[in-house]
PDB file of C-alpha atoms in Angstrom:
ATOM      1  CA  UNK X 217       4.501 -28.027   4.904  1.00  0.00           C
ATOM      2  CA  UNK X 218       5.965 -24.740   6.911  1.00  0.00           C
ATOM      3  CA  UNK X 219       5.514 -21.385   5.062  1.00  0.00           C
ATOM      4  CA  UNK X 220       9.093 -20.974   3.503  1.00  0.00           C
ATOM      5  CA  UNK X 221       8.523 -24.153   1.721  1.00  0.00           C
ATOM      6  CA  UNK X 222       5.783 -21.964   0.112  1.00  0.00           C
ATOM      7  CA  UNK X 223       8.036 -19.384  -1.235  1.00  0.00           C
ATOM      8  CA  UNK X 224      10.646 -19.293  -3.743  1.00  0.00           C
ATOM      9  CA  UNK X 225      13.469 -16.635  -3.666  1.00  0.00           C
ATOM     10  CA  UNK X 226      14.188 -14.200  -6.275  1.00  0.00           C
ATOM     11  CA  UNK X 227      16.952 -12.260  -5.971  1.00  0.00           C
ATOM     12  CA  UNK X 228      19.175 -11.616  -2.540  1.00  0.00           C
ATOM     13  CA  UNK X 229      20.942  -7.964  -2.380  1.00  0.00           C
ATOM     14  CA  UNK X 230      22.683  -6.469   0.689  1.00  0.00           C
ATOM     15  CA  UNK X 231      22.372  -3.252   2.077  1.00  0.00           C
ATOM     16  CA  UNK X 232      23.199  -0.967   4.793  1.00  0.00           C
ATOM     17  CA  UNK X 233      23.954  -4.522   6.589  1.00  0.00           C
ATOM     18  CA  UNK X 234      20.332  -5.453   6.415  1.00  0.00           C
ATOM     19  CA  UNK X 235      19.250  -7.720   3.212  1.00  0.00           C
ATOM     20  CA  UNK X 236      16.413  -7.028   0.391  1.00  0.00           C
ATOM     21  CA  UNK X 237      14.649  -9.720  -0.995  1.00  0.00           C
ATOM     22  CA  UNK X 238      12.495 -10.918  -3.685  1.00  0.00           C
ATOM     23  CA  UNK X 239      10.414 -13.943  -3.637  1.00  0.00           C
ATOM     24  CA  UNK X 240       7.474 -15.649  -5.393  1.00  0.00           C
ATOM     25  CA  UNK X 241       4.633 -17.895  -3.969  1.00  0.00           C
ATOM     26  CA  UNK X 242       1.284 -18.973  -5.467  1.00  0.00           C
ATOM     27  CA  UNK X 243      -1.450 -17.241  -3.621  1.00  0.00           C
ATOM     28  CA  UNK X 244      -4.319 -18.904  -2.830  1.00  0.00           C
ATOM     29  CA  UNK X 245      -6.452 -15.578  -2.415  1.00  0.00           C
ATOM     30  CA  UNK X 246      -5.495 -14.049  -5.745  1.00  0.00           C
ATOM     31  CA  UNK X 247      -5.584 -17.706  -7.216  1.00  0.00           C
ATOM     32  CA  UNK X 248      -2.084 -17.174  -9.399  1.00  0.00           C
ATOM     33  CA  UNK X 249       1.725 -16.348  -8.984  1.00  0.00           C
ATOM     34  CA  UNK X 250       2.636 -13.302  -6.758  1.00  0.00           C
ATOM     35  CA  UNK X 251       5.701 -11.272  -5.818  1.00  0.00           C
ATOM     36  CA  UNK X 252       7.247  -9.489  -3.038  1.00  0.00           C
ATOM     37  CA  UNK X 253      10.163  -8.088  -1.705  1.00  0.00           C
ATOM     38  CA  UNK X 254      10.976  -7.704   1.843  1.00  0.00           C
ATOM     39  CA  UNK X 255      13.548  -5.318   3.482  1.00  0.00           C
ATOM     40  CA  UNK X 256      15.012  -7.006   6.746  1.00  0.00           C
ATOM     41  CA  UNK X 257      17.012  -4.832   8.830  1.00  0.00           C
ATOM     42  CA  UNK X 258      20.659  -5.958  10.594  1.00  0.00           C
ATOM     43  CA  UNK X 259      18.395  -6.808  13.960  1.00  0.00           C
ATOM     44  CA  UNK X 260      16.836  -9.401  12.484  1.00  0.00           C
ATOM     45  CA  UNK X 261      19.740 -10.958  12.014  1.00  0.00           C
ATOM     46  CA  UNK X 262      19.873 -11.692  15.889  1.00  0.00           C
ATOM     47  CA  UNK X 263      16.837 -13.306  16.104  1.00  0.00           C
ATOM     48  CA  UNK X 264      14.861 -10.329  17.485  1.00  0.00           C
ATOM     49  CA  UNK X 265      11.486  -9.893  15.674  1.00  0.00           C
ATOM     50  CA  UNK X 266      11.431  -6.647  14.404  1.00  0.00           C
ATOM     51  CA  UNK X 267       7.843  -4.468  13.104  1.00  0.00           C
ATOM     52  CA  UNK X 268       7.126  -4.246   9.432  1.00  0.00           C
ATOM     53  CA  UNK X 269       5.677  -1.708   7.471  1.00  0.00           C
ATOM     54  CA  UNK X 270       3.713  -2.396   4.755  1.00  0.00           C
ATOM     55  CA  UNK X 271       4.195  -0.495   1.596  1.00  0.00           C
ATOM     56  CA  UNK X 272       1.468  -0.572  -1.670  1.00  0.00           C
ATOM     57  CA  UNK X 273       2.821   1.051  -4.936  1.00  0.00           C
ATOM     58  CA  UNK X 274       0.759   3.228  -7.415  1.00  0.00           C
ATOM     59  CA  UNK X 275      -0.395   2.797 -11.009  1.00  0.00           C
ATOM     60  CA  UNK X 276       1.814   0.346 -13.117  1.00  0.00           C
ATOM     61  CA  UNK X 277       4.079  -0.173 -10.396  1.00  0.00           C
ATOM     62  CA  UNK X 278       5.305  -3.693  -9.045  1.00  0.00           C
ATOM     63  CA  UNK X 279       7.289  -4.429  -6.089  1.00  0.00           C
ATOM     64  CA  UNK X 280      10.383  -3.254  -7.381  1.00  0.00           C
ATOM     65  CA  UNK X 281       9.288   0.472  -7.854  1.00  0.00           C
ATOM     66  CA  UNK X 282       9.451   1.884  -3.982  1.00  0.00           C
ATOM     67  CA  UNK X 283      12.621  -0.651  -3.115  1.00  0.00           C
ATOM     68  CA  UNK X 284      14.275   0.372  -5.925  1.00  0.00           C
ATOM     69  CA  UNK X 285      13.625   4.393  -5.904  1.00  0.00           C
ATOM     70  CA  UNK X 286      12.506   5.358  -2.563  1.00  0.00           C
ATOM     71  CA  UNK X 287      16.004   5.697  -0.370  1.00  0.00           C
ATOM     72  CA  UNK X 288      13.978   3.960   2.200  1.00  0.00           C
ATOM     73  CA  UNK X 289      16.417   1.350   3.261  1.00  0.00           C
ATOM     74  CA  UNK X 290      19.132   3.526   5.393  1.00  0.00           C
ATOM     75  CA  UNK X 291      16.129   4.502   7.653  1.00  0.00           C
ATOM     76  CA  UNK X 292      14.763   1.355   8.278  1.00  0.00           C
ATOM     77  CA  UNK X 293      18.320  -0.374   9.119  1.00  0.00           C
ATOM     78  CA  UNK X 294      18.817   2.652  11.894  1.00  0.00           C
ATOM     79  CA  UNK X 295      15.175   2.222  13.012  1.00  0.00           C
ATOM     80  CA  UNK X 296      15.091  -1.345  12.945  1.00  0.00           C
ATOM     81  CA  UNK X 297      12.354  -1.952  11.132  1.00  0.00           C
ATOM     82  CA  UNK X 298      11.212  -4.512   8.230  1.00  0.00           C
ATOM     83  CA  UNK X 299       9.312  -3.166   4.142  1.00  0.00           C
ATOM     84  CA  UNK X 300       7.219  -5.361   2.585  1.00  0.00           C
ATOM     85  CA  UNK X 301       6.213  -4.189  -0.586  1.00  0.00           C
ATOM     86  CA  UNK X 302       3.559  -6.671  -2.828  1.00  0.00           C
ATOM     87  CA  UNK X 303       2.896  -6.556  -6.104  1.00  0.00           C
ATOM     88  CA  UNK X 304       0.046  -4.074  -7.454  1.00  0.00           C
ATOM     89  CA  UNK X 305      -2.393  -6.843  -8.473  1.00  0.00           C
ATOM     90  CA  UNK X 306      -2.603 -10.223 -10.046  1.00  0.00           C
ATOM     91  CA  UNK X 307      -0.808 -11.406 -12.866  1.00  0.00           C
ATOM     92  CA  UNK X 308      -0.340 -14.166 -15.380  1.00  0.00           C
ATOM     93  CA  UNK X 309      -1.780 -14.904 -18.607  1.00  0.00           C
ATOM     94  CA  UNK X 310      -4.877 -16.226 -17.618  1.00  0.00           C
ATOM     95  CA  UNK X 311      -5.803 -12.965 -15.764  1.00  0.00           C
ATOM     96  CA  UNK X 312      -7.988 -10.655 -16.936  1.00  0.00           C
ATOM     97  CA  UNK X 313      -6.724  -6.927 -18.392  1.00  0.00           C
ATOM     98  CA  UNK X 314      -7.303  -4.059 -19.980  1.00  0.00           C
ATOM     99  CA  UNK X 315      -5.350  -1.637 -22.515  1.00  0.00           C
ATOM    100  CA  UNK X 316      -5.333   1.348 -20.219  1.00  0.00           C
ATOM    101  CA  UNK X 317      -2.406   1.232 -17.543  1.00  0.00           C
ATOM    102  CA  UNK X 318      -5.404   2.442 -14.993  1.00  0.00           C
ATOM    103  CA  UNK X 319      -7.278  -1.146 -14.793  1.00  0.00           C
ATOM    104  CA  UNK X 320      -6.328  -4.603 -15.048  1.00  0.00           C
ATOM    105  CA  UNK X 321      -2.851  -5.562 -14.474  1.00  0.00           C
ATOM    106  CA  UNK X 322      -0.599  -2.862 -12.444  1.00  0.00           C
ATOM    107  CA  UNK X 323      -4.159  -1.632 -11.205  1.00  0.00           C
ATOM    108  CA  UNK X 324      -5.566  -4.008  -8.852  1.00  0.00           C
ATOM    109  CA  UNK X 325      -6.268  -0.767  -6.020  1.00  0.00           C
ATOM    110  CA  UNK X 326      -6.828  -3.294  -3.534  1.00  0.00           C
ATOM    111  CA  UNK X 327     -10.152  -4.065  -3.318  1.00  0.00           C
ATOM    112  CA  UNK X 328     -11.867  -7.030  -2.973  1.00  0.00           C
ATOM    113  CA  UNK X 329     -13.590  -7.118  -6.954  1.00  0.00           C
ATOM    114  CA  UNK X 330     -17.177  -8.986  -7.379  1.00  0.00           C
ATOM    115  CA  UNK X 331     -17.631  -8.673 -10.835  1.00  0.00           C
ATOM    116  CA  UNK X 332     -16.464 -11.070 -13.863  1.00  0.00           C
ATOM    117  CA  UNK X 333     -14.013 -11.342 -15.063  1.00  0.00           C
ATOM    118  CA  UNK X 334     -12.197  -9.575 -12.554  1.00  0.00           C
ATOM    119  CA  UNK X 335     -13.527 -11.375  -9.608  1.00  0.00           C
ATOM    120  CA  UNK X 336     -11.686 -14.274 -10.553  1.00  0.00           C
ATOM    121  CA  UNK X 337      -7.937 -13.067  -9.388  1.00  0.00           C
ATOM    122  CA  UNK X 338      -8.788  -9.370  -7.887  1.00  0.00           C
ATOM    123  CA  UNK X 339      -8.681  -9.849  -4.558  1.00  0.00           C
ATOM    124  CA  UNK X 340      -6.227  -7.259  -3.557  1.00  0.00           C
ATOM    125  CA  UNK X 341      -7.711  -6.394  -0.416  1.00  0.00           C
ATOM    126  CA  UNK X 342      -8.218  -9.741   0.869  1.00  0.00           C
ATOM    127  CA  UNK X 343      -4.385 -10.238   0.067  1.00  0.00           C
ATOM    128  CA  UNK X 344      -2.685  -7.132   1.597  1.00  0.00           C
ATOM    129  CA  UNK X 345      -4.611  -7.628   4.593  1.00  0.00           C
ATOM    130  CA  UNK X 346      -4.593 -11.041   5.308  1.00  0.00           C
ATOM    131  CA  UNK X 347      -2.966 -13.457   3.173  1.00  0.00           C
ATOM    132  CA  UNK X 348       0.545 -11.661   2.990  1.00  0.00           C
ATOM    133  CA  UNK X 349       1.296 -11.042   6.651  1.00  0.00           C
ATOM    134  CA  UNK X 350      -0.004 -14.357   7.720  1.00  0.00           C
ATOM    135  CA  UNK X 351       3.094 -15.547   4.776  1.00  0.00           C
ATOM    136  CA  UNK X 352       5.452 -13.217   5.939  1.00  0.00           C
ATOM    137  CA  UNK X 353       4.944 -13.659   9.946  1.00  0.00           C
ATOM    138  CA  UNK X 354       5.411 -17.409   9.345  1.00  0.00           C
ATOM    139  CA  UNK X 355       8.586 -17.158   7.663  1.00  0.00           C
ATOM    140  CA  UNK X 356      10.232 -14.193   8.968  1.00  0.00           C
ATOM    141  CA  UNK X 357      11.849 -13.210  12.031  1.00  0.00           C
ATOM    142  CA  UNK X 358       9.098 -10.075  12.038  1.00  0.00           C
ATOM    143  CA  UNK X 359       6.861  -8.958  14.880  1.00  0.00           C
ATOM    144  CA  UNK X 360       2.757  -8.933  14.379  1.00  0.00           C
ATOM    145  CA  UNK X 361       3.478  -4.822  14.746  1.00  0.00           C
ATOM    146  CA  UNK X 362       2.406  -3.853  11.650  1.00  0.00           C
ATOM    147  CA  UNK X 363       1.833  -0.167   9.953  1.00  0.00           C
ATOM    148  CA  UNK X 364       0.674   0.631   6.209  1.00  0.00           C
ATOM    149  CA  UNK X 365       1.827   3.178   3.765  1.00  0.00           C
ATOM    150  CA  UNK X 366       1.402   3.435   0.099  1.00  0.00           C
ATOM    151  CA  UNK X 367       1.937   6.004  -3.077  1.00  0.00           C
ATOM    152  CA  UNK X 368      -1.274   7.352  -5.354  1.00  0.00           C
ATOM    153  CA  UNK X 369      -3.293   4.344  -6.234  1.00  0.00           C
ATOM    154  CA  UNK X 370      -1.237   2.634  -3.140  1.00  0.00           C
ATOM    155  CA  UNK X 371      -2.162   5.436  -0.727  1.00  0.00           C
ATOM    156  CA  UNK X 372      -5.969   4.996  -1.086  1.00  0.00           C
ATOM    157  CA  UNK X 373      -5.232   1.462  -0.230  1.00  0.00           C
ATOM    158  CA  UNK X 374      -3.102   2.128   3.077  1.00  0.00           C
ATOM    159  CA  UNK X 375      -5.980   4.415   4.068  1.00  0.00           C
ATOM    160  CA  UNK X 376      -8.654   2.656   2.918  1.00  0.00           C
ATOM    161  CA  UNK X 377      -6.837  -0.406   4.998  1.00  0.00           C
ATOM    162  CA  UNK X 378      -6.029   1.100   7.767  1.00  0.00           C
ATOM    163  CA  UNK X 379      -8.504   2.290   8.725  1.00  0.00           C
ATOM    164  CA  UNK X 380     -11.273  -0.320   8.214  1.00  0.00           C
ATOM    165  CA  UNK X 381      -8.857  -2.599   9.690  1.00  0.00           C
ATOM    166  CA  UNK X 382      -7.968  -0.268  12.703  1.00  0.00           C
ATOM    167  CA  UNK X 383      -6.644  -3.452  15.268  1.00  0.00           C
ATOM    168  CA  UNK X 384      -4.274  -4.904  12.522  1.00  0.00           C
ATOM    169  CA  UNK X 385      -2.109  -1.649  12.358  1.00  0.00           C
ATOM    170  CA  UNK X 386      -0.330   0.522  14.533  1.00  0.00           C
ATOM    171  CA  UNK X 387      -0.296   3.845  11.875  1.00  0.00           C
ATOM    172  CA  UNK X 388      -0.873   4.761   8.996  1.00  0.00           C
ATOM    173  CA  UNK X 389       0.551   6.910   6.306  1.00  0.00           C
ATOM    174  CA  UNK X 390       0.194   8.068   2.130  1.00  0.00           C
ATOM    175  CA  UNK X 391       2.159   9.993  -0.680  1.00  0.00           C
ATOM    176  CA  UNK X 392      -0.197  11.488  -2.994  1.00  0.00           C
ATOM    177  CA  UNK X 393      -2.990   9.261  -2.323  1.00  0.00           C
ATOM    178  CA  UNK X 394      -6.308   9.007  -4.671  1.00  0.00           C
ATOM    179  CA  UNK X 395      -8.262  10.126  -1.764  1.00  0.00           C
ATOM    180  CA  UNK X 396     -11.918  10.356  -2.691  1.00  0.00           C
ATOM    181  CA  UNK X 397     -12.048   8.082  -5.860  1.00  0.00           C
ATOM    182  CA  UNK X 398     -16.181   7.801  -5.954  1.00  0.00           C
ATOM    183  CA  UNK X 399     -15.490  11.147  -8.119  1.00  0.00           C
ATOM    184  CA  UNK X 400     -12.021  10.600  -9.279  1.00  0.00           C
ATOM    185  CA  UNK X 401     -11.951   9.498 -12.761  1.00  0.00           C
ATOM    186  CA  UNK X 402      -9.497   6.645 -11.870  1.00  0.00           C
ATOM    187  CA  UNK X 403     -11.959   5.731  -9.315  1.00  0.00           C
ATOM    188  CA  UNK X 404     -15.220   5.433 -11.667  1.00  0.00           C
ATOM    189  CA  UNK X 405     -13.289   3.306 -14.110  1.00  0.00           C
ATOM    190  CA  UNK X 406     -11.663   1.284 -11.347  1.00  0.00           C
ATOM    191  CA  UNK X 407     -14.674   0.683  -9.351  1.00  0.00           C
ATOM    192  CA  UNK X 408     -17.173   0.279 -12.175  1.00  0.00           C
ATOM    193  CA  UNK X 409     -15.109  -2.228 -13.332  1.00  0.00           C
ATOM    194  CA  UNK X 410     -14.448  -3.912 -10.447  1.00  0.00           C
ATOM    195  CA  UNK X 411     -17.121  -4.071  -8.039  1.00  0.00           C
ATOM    196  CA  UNK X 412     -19.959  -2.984 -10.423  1.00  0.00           C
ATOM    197  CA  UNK X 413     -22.289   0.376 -10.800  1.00  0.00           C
ATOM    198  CA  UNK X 414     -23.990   0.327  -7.503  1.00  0.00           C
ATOM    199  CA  UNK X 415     -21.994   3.335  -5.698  1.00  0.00           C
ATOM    200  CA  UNK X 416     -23.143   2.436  -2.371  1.00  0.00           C
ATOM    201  CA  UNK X 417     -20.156  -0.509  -2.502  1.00  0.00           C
ATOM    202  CA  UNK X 418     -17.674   1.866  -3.995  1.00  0.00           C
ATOM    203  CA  UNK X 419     -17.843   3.690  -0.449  1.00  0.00           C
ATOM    204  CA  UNK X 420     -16.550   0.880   1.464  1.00  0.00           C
ATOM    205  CA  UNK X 421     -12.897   2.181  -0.741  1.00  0.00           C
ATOM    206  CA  UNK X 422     -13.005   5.553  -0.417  1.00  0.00           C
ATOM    207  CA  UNK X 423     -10.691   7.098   1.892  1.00  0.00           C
ATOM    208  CA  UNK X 424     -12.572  10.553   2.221  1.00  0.00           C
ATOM    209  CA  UNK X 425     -15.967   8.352   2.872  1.00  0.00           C
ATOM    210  CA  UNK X 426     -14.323   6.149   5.683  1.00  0.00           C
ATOM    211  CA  UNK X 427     -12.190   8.741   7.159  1.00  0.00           C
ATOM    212  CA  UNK X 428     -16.364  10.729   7.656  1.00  0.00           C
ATOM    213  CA  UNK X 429     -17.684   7.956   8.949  1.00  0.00           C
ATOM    214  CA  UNK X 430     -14.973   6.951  11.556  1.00  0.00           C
ATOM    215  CA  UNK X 431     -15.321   6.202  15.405  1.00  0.00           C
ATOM    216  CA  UNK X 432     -11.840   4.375  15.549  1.00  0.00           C
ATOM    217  CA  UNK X 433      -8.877   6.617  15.003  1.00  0.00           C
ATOM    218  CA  UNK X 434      -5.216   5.707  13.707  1.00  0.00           C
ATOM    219  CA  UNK X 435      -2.593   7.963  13.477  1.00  0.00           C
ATOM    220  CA  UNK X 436      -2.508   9.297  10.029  1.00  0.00           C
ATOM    221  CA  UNK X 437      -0.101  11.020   7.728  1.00  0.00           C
ATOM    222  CA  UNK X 438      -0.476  12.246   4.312  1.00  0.00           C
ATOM    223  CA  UNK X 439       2.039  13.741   2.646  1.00  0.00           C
ATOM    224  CA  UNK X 440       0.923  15.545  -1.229  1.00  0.00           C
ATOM    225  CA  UNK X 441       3.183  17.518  -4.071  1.00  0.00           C
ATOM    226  CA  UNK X 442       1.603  20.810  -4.574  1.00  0.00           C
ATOM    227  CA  UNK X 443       3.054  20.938  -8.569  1.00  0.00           C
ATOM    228  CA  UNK X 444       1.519  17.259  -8.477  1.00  0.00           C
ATOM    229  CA  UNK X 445      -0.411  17.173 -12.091  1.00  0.00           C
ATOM    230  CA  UNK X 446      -3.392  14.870 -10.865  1.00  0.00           C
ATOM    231  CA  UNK X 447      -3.631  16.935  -7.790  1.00  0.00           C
ATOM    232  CA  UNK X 448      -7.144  18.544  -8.378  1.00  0.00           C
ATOM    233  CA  UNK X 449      -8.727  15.576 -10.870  1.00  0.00           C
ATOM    234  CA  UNK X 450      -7.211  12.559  -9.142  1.00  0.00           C
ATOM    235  CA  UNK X 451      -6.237  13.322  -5.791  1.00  0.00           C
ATOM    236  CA  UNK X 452      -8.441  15.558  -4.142  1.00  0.00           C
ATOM    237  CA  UNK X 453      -6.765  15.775  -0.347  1.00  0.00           C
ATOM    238  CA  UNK X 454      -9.631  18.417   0.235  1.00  0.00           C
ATOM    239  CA  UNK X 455     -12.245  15.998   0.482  1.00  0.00           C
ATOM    240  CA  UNK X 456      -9.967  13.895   2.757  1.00  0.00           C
ATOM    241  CA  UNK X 457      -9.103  17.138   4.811  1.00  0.00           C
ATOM    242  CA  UNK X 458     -12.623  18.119   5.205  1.00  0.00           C
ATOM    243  CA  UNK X 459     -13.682  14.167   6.284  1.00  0.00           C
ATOM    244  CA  UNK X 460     -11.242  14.644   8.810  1.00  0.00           C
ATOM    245  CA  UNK X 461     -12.553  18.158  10.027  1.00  0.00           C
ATOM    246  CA  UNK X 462     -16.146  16.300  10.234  1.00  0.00           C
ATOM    247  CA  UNK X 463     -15.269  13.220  12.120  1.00  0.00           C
ATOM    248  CA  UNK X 464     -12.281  14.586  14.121  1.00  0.00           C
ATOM    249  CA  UNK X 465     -10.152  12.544  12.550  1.00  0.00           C
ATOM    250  CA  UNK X 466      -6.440  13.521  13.609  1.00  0.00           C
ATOM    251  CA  UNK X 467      -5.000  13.829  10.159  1.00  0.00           C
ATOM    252  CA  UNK X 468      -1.524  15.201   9.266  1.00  0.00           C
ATOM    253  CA  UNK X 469      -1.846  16.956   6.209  1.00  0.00           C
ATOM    254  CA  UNK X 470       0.869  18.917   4.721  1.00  0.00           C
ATOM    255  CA  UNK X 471       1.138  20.026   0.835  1.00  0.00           C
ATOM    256  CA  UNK X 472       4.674  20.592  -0.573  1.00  0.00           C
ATOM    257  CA  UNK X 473       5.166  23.114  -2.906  1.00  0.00           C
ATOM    258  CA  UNK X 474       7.009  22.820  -6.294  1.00  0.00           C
ATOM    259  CA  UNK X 475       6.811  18.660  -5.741  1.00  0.00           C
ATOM    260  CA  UNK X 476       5.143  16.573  -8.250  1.00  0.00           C
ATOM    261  CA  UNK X 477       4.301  12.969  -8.376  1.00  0.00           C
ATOM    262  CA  UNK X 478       7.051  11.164  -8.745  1.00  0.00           C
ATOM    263  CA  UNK X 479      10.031   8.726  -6.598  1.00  0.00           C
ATOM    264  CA  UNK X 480      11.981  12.561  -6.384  1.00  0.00           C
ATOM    265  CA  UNK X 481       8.961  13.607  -4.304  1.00  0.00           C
ATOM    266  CA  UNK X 482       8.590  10.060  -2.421  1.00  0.00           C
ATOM    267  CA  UNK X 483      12.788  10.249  -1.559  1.00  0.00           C
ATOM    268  CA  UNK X 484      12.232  13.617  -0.117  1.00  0.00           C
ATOM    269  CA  UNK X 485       9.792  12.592   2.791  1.00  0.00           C
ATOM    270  CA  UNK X 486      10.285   9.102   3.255  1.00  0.00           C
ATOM    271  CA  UNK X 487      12.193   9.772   6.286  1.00  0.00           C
ATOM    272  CA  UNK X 488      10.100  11.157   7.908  1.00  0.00           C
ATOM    273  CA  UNK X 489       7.500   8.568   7.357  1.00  0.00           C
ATOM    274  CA  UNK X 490       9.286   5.800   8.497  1.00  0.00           C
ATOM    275  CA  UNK X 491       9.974   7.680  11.793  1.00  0.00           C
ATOM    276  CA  UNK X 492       6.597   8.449  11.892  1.00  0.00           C
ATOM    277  CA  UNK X 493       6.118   4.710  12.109  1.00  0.00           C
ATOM    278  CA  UNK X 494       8.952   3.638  14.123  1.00  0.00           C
ATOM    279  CA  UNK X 495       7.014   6.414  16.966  1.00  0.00           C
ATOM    280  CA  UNK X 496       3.898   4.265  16.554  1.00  0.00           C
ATOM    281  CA  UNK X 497       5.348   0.955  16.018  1.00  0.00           C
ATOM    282  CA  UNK X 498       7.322   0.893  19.676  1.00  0.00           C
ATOM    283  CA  UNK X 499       4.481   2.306  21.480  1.00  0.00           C
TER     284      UNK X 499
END
């Protein structure tokens, strides 16, 4: 059976002569029905395989969030390049949730979880990284160029990603990422949760931690709203800026004043993402 027996479509919507797309597919990592949407540009409609960047959505978000609000889509038909955005974790009614919007369902921040019940479906990690592009390299006309961006919740999982997965991606990039979430609040509830109370595993998804640590270097932009409410709780870019300063890492940092947290903030700068990308995809 060939991958696009595997998925079923969604919904079909054209734009800027490129096409957006939903589709569903059980997931054999995750163990339950997932969703996607992918945005091919017009030159895939040649039969040239174009690059794909990867996009993760925050807190309570699905796939429909960053397609829907971001503006992204005129960039990527001039630039010729492919958005996959997932879903934010499992769901179904057999998986296991929570009654706060930061765990459980809409807050899967892709890791890989080892305790019950959670272990069960939350395998976000093992999905974005593996799983997915294997599905959407099989079945569309896309490249094995890949890069990884994300929002909040979603930008701790592009960097986390990227760079403990350094070969699999050409750059990386993050909006208002949870960037050292071993002392976020988010974090602790998250990761105690999800992959237990020994800290020493939390590391292994912590941004800041990784970014210390690193030998390998990506090119890395971060992007943060400096009227952002969770900026000094949640977020913390200081402990990712000072990670970098240790290590050397070559991160692009910039804080933009009077910007908050939201899709108005996202809009703003996505452009200058995606050519961020495109630079580091054609290389």
């Amino acid at each position: 059976m060939t991958a696009e027996h595997l998925i079923e479509s969604v919904s079909v919507n054209k734009i800027f002569g490129g096409w957006h797309k939903q589709y569903s597919h059980q997931s054999k990592v995750l163990n339950c029905p997932m969703q996607f949407a992918i945005y091919l540009p017009p030159q895939a409609a040649n039969g040239k395989k174009v690059p794909v960047l990867y996009w993760l959505s925050g807190l309570t978000c699905s796939d429909e969030n960053f397609m829907q609000k971001a503006g992204a889509m005129r960039v990527a038909a001039e630039l010729g390049i492919a958005i996959v955005a997932p879903d934010t974790s499992p769901r179904g009614d057999d998986v296991a949730d929570d009654e706060g919007y930061d765990l459980g369902k809409g807050a899967g921040f892709y890791v890989n979880a080892t305790q019950a019940p959670w272990n069960k479906h939350y395998q976000m990690y093992d999905y974005v990284v593996n799983e997915l592009p294997a599905l959407i390299e099989a079945t569309f006309p896309v490249s094995d160029k890949r890069a990884i961006s994300g929002h909040s919740m979603g930008g701790h999982g592009a960097l986390v990603i990227g760079m403990r997965n350094p070969e699999r991606y050409s750059s990386m990039s993050a909006f208002s990422p949870i960037c050292h979430p071993v002392t976020a609040p988010w974090g602790k509830k998250a990761f105690t949760a999800y992959l237990g109370k020994d800290k020493a595993t939390w590391q292994e998804y912590d941004a800041s931690e990784l970014m210390r640590k690193a030998t390998t270097h990506l090119p890395v932009k971060v992007d943060q709203g400096g009227a952002d409410d969770f900026l000094v709780e949640q977020l913390q870019p200081e402990a990712l800026e000072a990670a970098a300063k240790a290590s050397g890492y070559p991160l692009i940092l910039d804080i933009h004043e009077g910007y908050d947290h939201s899709y108005y903030f996202i809009s703003s700068f996505i452009e200058d993402h995606l050519r961020f990308h495109a630079e580091h995809l054609s290389k």
